[in-house]
PDB file of C-alpha atoms in Angstrom:
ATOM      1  CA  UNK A 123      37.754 -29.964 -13.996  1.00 51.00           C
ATOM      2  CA  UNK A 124      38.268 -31.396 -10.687  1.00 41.00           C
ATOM      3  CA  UNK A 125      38.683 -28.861  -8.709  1.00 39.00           C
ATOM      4  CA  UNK A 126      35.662 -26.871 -10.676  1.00 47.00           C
ATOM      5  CA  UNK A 127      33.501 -29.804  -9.378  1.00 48.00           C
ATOM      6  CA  UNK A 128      34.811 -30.034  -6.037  1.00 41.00           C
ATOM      7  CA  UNK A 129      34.417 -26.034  -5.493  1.00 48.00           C
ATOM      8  CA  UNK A 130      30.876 -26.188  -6.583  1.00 54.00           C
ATOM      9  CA  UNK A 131      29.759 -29.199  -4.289  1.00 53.00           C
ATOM     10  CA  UNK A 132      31.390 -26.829  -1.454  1.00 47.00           C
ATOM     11  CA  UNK A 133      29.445 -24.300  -2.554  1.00 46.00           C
ATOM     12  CA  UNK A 134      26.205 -26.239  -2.520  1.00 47.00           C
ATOM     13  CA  UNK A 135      27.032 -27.929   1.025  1.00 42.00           C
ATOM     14  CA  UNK A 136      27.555 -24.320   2.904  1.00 41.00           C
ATOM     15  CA  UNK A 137      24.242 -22.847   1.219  1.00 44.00           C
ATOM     16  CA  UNK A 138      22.360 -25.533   2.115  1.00 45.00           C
ATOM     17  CA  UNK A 139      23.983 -25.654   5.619  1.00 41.00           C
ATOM     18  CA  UNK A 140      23.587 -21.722   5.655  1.00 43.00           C
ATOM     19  CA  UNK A 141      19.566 -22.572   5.083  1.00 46.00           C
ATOM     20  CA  UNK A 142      19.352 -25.442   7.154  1.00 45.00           C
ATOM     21  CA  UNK A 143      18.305 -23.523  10.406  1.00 45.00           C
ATOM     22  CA  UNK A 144      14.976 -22.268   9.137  1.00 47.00           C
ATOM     23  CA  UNK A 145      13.964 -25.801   8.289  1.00 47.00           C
ATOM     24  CA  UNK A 146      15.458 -27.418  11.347  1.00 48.00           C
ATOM     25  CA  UNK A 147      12.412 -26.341  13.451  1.00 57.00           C
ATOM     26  CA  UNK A 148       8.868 -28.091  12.532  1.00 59.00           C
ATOM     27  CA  UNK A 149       7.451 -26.443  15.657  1.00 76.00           C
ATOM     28  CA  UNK A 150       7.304 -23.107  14.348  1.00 84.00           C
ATOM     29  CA  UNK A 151       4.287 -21.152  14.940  1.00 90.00           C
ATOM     30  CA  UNK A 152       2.525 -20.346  11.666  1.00 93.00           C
ATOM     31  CA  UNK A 153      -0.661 -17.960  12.488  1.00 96.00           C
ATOM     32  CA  UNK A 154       0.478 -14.460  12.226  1.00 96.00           C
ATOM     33  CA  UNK A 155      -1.105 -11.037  13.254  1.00 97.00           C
ATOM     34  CA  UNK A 156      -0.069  -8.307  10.612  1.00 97.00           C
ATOM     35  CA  UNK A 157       0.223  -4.588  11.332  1.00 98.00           C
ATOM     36  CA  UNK A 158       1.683  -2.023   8.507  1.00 98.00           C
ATOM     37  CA  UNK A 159       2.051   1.694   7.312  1.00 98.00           C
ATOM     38  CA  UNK A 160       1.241   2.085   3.499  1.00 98.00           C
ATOM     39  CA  UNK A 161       2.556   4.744   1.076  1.00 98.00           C
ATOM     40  CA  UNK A 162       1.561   5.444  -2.454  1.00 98.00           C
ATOM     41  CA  UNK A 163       0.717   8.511  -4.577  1.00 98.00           C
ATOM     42  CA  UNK A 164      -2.404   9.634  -5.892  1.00 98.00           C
ATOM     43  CA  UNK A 165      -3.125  12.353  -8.964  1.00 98.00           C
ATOM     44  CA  UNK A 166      -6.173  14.182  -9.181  1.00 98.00           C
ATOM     45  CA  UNK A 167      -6.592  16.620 -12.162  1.00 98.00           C
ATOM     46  CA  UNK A 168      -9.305  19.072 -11.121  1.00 97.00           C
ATOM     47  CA  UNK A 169     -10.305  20.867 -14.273  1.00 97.00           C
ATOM     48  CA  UNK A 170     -13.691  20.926 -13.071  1.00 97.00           C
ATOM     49  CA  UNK A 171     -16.116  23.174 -15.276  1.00 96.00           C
ATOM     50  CA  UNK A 172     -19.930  24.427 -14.400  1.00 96.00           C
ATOM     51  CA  UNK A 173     -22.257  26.875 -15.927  1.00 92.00           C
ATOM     52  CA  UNK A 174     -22.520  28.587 -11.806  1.00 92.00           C
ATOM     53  CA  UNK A 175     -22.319  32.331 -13.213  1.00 86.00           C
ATOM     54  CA  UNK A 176     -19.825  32.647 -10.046  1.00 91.00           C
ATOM     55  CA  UNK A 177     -17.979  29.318 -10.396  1.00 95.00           C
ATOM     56  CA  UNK A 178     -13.616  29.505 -10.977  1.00 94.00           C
ATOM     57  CA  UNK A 179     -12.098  26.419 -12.590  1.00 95.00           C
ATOM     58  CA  UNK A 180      -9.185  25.330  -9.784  1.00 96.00           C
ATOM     59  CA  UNK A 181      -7.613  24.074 -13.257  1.00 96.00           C
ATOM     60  CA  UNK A 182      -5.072  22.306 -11.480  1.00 96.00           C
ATOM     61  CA  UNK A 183      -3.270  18.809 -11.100  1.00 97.00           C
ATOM     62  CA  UNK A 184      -2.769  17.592  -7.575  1.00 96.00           C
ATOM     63  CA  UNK A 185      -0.316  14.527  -6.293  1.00 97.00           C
ATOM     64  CA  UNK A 186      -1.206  13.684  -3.068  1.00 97.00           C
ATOM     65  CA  UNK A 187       1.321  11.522  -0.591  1.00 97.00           C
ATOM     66  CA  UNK A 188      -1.300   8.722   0.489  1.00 98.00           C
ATOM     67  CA  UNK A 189      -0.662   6.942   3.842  1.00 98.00           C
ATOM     68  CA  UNK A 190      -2.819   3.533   4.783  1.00 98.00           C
ATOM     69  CA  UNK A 191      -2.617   1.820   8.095  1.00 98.00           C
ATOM     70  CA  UNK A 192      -3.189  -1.944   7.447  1.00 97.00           C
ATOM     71  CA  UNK A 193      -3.896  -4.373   9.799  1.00 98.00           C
ATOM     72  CA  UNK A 194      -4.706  -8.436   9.216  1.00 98.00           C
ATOM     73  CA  UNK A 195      -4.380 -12.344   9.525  1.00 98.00           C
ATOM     74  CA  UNK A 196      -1.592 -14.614   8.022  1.00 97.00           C
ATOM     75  CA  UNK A 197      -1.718 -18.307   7.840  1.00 97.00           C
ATOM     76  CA  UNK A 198       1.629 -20.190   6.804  1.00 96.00           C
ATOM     77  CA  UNK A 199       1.569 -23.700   5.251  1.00 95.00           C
ATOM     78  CA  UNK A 200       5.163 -25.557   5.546  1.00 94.00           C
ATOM     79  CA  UNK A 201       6.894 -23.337   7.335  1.00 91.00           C
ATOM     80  CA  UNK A 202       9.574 -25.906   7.644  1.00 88.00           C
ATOM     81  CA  UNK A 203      10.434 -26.334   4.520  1.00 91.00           C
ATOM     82  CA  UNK A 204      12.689 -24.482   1.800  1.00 93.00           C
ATOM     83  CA  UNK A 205       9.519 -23.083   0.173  1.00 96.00           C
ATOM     84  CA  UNK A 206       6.311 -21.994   1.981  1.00 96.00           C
ATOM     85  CA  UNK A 207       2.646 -20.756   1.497  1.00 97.00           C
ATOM     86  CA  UNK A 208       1.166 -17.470   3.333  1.00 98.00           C
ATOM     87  CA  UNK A 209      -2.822 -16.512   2.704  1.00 98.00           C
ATOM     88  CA  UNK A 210      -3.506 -13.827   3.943  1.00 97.00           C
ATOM     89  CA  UNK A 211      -7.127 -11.734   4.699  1.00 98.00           C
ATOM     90  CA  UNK A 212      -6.113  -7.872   5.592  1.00 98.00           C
ATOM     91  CA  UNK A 213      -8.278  -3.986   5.996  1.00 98.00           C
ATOM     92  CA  UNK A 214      -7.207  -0.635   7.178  1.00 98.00           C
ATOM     93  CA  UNK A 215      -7.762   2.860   6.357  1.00 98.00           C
ATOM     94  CA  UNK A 216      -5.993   5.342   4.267  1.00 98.00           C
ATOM     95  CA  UNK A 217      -5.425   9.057   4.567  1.00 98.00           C
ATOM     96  CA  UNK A 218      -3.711  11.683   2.829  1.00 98.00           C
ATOM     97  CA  UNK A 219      -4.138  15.514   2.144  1.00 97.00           C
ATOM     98  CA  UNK A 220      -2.721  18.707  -0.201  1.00 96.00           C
ATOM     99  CA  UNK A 221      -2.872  22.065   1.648  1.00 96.00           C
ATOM    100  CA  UNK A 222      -1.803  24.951  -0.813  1.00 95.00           C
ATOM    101  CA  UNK A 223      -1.564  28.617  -1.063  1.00 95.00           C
ATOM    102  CA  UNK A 224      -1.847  29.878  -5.055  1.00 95.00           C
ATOM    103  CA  UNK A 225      -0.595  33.384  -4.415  1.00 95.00           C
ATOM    104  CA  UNK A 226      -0.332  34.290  -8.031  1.00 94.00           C
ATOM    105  CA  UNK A 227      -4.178  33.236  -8.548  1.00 94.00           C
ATOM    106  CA  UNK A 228      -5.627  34.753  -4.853  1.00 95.00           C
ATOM    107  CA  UNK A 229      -6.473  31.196  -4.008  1.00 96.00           C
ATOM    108  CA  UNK A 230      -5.942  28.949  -0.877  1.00 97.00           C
ATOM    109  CA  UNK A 231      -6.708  25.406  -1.434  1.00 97.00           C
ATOM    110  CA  UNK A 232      -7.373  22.225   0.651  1.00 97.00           C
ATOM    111  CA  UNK A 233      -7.331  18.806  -1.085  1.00 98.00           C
ATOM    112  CA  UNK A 234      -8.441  15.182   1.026  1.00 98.00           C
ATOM    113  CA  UNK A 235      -8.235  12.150   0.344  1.00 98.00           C
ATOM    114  CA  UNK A 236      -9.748   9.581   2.954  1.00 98.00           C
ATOM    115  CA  UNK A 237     -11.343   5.773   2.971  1.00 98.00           C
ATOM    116  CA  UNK A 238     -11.152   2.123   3.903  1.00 98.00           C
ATOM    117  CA  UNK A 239      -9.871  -0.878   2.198  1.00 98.00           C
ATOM    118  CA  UNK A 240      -9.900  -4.757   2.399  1.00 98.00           C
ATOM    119  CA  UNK A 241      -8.506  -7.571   0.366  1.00 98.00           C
ATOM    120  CA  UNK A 242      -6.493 -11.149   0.363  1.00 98.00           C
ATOM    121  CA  UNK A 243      -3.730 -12.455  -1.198  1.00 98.00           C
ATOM    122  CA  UNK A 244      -1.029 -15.043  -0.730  1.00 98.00           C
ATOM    123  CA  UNK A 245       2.588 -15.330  -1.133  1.00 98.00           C
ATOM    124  CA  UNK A 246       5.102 -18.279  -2.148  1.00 98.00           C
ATOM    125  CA  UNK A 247       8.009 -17.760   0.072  1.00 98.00           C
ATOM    126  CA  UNK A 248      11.508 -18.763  -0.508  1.00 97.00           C
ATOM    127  CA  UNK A 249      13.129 -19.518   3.563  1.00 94.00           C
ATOM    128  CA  UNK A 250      16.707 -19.269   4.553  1.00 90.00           C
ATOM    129  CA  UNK A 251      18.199 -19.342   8.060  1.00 84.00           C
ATOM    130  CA  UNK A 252      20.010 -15.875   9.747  1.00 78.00           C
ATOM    131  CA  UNK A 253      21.242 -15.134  12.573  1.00 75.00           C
ATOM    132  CA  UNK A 254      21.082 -17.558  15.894  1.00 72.00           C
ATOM    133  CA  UNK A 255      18.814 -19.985  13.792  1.00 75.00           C
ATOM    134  CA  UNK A 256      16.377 -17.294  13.323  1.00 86.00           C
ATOM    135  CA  UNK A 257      14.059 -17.136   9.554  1.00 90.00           C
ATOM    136  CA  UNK A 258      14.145 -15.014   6.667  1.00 93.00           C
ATOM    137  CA  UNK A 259      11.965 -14.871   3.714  1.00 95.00           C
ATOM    138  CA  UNK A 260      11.948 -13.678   0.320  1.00 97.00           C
ATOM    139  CA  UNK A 261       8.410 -13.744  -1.093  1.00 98.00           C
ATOM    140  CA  UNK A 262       6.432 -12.967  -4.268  1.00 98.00           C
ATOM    141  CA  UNK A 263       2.654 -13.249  -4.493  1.00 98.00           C
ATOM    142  CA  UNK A 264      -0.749 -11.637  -5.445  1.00 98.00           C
ATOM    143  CA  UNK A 265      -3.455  -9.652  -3.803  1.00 98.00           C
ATOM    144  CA  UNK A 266      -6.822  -8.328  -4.080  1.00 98.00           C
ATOM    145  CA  UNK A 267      -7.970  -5.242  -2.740  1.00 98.00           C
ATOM    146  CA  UNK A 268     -10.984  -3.670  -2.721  1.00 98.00           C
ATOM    147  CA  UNK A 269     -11.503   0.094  -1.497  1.00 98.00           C
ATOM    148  CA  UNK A 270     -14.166   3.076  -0.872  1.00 98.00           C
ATOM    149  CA  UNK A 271     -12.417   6.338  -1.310  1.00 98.00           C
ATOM    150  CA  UNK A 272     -13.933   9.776  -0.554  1.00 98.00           C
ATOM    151  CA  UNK A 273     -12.548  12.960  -2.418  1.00 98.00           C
ATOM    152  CA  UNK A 274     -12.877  16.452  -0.943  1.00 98.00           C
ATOM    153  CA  UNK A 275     -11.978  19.404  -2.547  1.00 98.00           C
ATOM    154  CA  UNK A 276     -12.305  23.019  -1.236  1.00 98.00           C
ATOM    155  CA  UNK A 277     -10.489  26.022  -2.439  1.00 97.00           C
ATOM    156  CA  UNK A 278     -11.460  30.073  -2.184  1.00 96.00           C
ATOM    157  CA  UNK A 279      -9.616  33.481  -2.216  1.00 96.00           C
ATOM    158  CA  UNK A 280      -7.294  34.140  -0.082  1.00 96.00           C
ATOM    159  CA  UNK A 281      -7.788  36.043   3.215  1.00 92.00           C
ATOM    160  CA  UNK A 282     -11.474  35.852   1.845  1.00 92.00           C
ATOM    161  CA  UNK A 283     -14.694  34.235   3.026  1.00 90.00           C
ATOM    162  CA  UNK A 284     -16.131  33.912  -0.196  1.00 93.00           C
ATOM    163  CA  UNK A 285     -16.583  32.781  -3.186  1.00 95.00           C
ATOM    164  CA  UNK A 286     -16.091  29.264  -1.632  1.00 97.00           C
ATOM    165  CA  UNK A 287     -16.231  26.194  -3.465  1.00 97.00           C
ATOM    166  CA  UNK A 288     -16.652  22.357  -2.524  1.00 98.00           C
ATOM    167  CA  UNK A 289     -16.376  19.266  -4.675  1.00 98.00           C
ATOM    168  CA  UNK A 290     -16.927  16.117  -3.336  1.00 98.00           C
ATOM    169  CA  UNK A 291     -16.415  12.659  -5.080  1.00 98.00           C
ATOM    170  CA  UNK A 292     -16.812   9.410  -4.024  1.00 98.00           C
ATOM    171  CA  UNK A 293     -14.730   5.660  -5.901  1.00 98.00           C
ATOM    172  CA  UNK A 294     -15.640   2.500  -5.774  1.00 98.00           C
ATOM    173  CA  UNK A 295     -12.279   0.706  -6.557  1.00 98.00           C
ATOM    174  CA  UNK A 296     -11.088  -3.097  -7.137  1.00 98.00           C
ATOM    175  CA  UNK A 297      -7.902  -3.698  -7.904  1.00 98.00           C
ATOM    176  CA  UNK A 298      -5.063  -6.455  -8.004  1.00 98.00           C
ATOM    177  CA  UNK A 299      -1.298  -5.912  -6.823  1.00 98.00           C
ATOM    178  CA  UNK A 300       1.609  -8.387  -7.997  1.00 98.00           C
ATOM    179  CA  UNK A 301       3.659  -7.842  -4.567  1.00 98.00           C
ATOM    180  CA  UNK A 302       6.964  -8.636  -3.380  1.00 98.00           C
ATOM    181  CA  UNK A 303       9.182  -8.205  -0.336  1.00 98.00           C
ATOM    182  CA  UNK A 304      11.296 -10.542   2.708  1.00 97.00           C
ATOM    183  CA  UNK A 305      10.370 -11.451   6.243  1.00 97.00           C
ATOM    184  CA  UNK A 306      12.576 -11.403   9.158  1.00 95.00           C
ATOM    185  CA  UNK A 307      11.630 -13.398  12.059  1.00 94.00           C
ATOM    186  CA  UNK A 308      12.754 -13.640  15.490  1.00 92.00           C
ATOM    187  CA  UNK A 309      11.490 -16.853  16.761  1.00 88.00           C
ATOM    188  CA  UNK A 310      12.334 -16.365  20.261  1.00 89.00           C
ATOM    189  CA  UNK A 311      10.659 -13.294  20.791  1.00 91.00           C
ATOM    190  CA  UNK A 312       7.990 -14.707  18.261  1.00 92.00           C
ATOM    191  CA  UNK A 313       7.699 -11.395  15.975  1.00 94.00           C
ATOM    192  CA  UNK A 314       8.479 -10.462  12.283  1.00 95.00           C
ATOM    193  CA  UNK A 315       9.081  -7.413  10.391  1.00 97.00           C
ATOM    194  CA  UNK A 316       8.284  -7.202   6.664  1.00 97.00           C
ATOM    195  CA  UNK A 317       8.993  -5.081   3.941  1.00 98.00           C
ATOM    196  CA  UNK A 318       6.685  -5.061   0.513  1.00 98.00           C
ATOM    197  CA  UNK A 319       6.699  -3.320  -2.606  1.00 98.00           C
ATOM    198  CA  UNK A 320       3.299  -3.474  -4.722  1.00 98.00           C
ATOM    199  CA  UNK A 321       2.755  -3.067  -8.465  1.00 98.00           C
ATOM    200  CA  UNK A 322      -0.761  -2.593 -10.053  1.00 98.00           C
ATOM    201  CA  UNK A 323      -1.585  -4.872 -12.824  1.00 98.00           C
ATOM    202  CA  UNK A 324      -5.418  -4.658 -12.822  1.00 98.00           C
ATOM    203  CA  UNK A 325      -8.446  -2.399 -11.712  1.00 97.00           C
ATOM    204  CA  UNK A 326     -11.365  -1.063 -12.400  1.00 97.00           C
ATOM    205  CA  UNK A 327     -12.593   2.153 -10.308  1.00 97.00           C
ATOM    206  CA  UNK A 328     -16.443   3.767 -10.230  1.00 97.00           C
ATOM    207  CA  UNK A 329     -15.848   7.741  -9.720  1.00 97.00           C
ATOM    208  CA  UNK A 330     -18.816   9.763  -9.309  1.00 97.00           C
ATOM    209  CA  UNK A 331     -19.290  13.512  -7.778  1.00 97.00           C
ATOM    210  CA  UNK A 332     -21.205  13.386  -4.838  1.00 96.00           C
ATOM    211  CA  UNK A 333     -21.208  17.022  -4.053  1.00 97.00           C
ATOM    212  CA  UNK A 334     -20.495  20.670  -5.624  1.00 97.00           C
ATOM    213  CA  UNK A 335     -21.624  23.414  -3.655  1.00 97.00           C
ATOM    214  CA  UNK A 336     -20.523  27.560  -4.049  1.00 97.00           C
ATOM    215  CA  UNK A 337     -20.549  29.165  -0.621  1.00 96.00           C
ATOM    216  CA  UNK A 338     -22.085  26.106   0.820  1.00 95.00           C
ATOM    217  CA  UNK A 339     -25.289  26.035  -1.768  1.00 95.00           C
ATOM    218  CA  UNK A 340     -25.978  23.212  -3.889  1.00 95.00           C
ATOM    219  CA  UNK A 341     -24.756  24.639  -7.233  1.00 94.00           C
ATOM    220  CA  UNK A 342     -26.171  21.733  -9.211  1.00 89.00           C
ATOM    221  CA  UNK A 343     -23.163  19.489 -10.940  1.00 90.00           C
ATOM    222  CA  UNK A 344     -19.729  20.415 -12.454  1.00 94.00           C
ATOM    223  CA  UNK A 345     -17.655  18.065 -15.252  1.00 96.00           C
ATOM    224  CA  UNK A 346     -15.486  15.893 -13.173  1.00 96.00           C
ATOM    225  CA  UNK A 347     -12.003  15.881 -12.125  1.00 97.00           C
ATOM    226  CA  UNK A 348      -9.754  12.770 -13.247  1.00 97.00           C
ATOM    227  CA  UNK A 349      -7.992  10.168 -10.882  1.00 97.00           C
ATOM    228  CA  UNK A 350      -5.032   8.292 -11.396  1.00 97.00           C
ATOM    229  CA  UNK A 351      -3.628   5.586  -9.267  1.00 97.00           C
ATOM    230  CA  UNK A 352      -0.040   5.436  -9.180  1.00 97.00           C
ATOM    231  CA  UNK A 353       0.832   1.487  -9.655  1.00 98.00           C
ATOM    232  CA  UNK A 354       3.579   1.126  -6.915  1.00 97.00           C
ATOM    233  CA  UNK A 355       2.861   1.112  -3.365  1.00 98.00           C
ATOM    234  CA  UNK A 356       4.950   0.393  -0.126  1.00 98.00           C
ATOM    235  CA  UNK A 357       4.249  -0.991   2.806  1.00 98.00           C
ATOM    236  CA  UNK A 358       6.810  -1.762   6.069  1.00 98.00           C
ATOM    237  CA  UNK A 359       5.454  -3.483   9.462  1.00 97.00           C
ATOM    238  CA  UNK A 360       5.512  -6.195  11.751  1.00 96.00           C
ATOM    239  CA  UNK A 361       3.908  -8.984  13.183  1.00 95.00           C
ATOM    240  CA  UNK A 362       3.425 -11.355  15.693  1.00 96.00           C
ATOM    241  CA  UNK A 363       2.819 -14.837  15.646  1.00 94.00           C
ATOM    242  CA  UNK A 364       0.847 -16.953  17.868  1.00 91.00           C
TER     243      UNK A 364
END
């Protein structure tokens, strides 16, 4: 029993004197410029239909590799301490596209995805001390995003000029992320990098065509295509702090 005890007090004296270096430091500089490159999927159904005598159904589900640039402000509360606060305000742009060639349906088709996001959060971070009395954080935490997304389709024969056909949507999206990830900071050089993984719990989205034209004529209005958000996202980046 003695030797139990005495083991475990060991154990509790070199973690705490593993962790004492990120602590040590209460001059640590706690405003932070954020810069990252996003990646999720997104899955578009388009089983559009229309009454167009000349319109063809693409009838055809799409997953598209989605890639956001982010860019933002951190603010850290006790960064001396064994557990810390981040709030963050962030925005950036996302991007990502499907180029196709259906040879067993004559069809070549072009799928977009593009549009601009913004949002907050904030993170409770668990510090430890690595290497040279640098910082490392694990961190869990909560953000908001909002986003305006803009959906082009366009697919026609191939090696053929027409019948070509456009469909054009536009989303309204809100939606909040349970996130999770570590810092590692260099406090000489006075930068971080940061890895995050996101997960979906909540949204609500406002999808409506804005377009559907055959060979560049307003064809009137087609039955929509379905979107689905994949829940998981990734982000990796770096900061600095000033």
């Amino acid at each position: 029993m003695f030797v139990e005890k005495l083991s475990h007090r060991c154990f509790l004296f070199l973690f705490f004197t593993f962790l004492s270096p990120a602590f040590a430091d209460s001059n640590i500089k706690t405003n932070n410029i954020i810069f990252g490159l996003g990646y999720r999927i997104i899955e578009i159904s388009h089983f559009e239909e229309s009454a167009a005598s000349s319109f063809q159904s693409l009838s055809k589900k799409n997953s598209m590799s989605v890639f956001s640039l982010k860019t933002g402000l951190e603010k850290e509360f006790f960064a001396d301490k064994p557990l810390s606060f981040t709030a963050q305000v962030f925005g950036g742009v996302l991007y990502g596209r499907k180029k196709e060639e259906l040879a067993v349906r004559n069809l070549d088709l072009y799928d977009k995805v593009q549009g601009q996001f913004y949002g907050l959060g904030g993170t409770l971070n668990f510090n430890m001390g690595w290497y040279k009395k640098n910082r490392a954080q694990l961190f869990g935490g909560l953000n908001f995003v909002k986003s305006k997304i803009d959906y082009k389709l366009e697919y026609q024969p191939i090696n053929a000029v027409v019948p070509k056909f456009n469909i054009d949507y536009a989303e309204d999206g809100t939606q909040a992320f349970l996130v999770g990830g570590c810092r590692f900071f260099d406090l000489k050089q006075e930068l971080y990098s940061i890895f995050t993984l996101e997960y979906q719990v909540a949204s609500s989205f406002t999808f409506n065509q804005s377009a559907f034209k055959i060979n560049d004529a307003n064809a009137g209005s087609a039955t929509k295509a379905t979107v689905e958000h994949i829940p998981f996202a990734v982000t990796l980046g770096f900061g600095m702090m000033f």
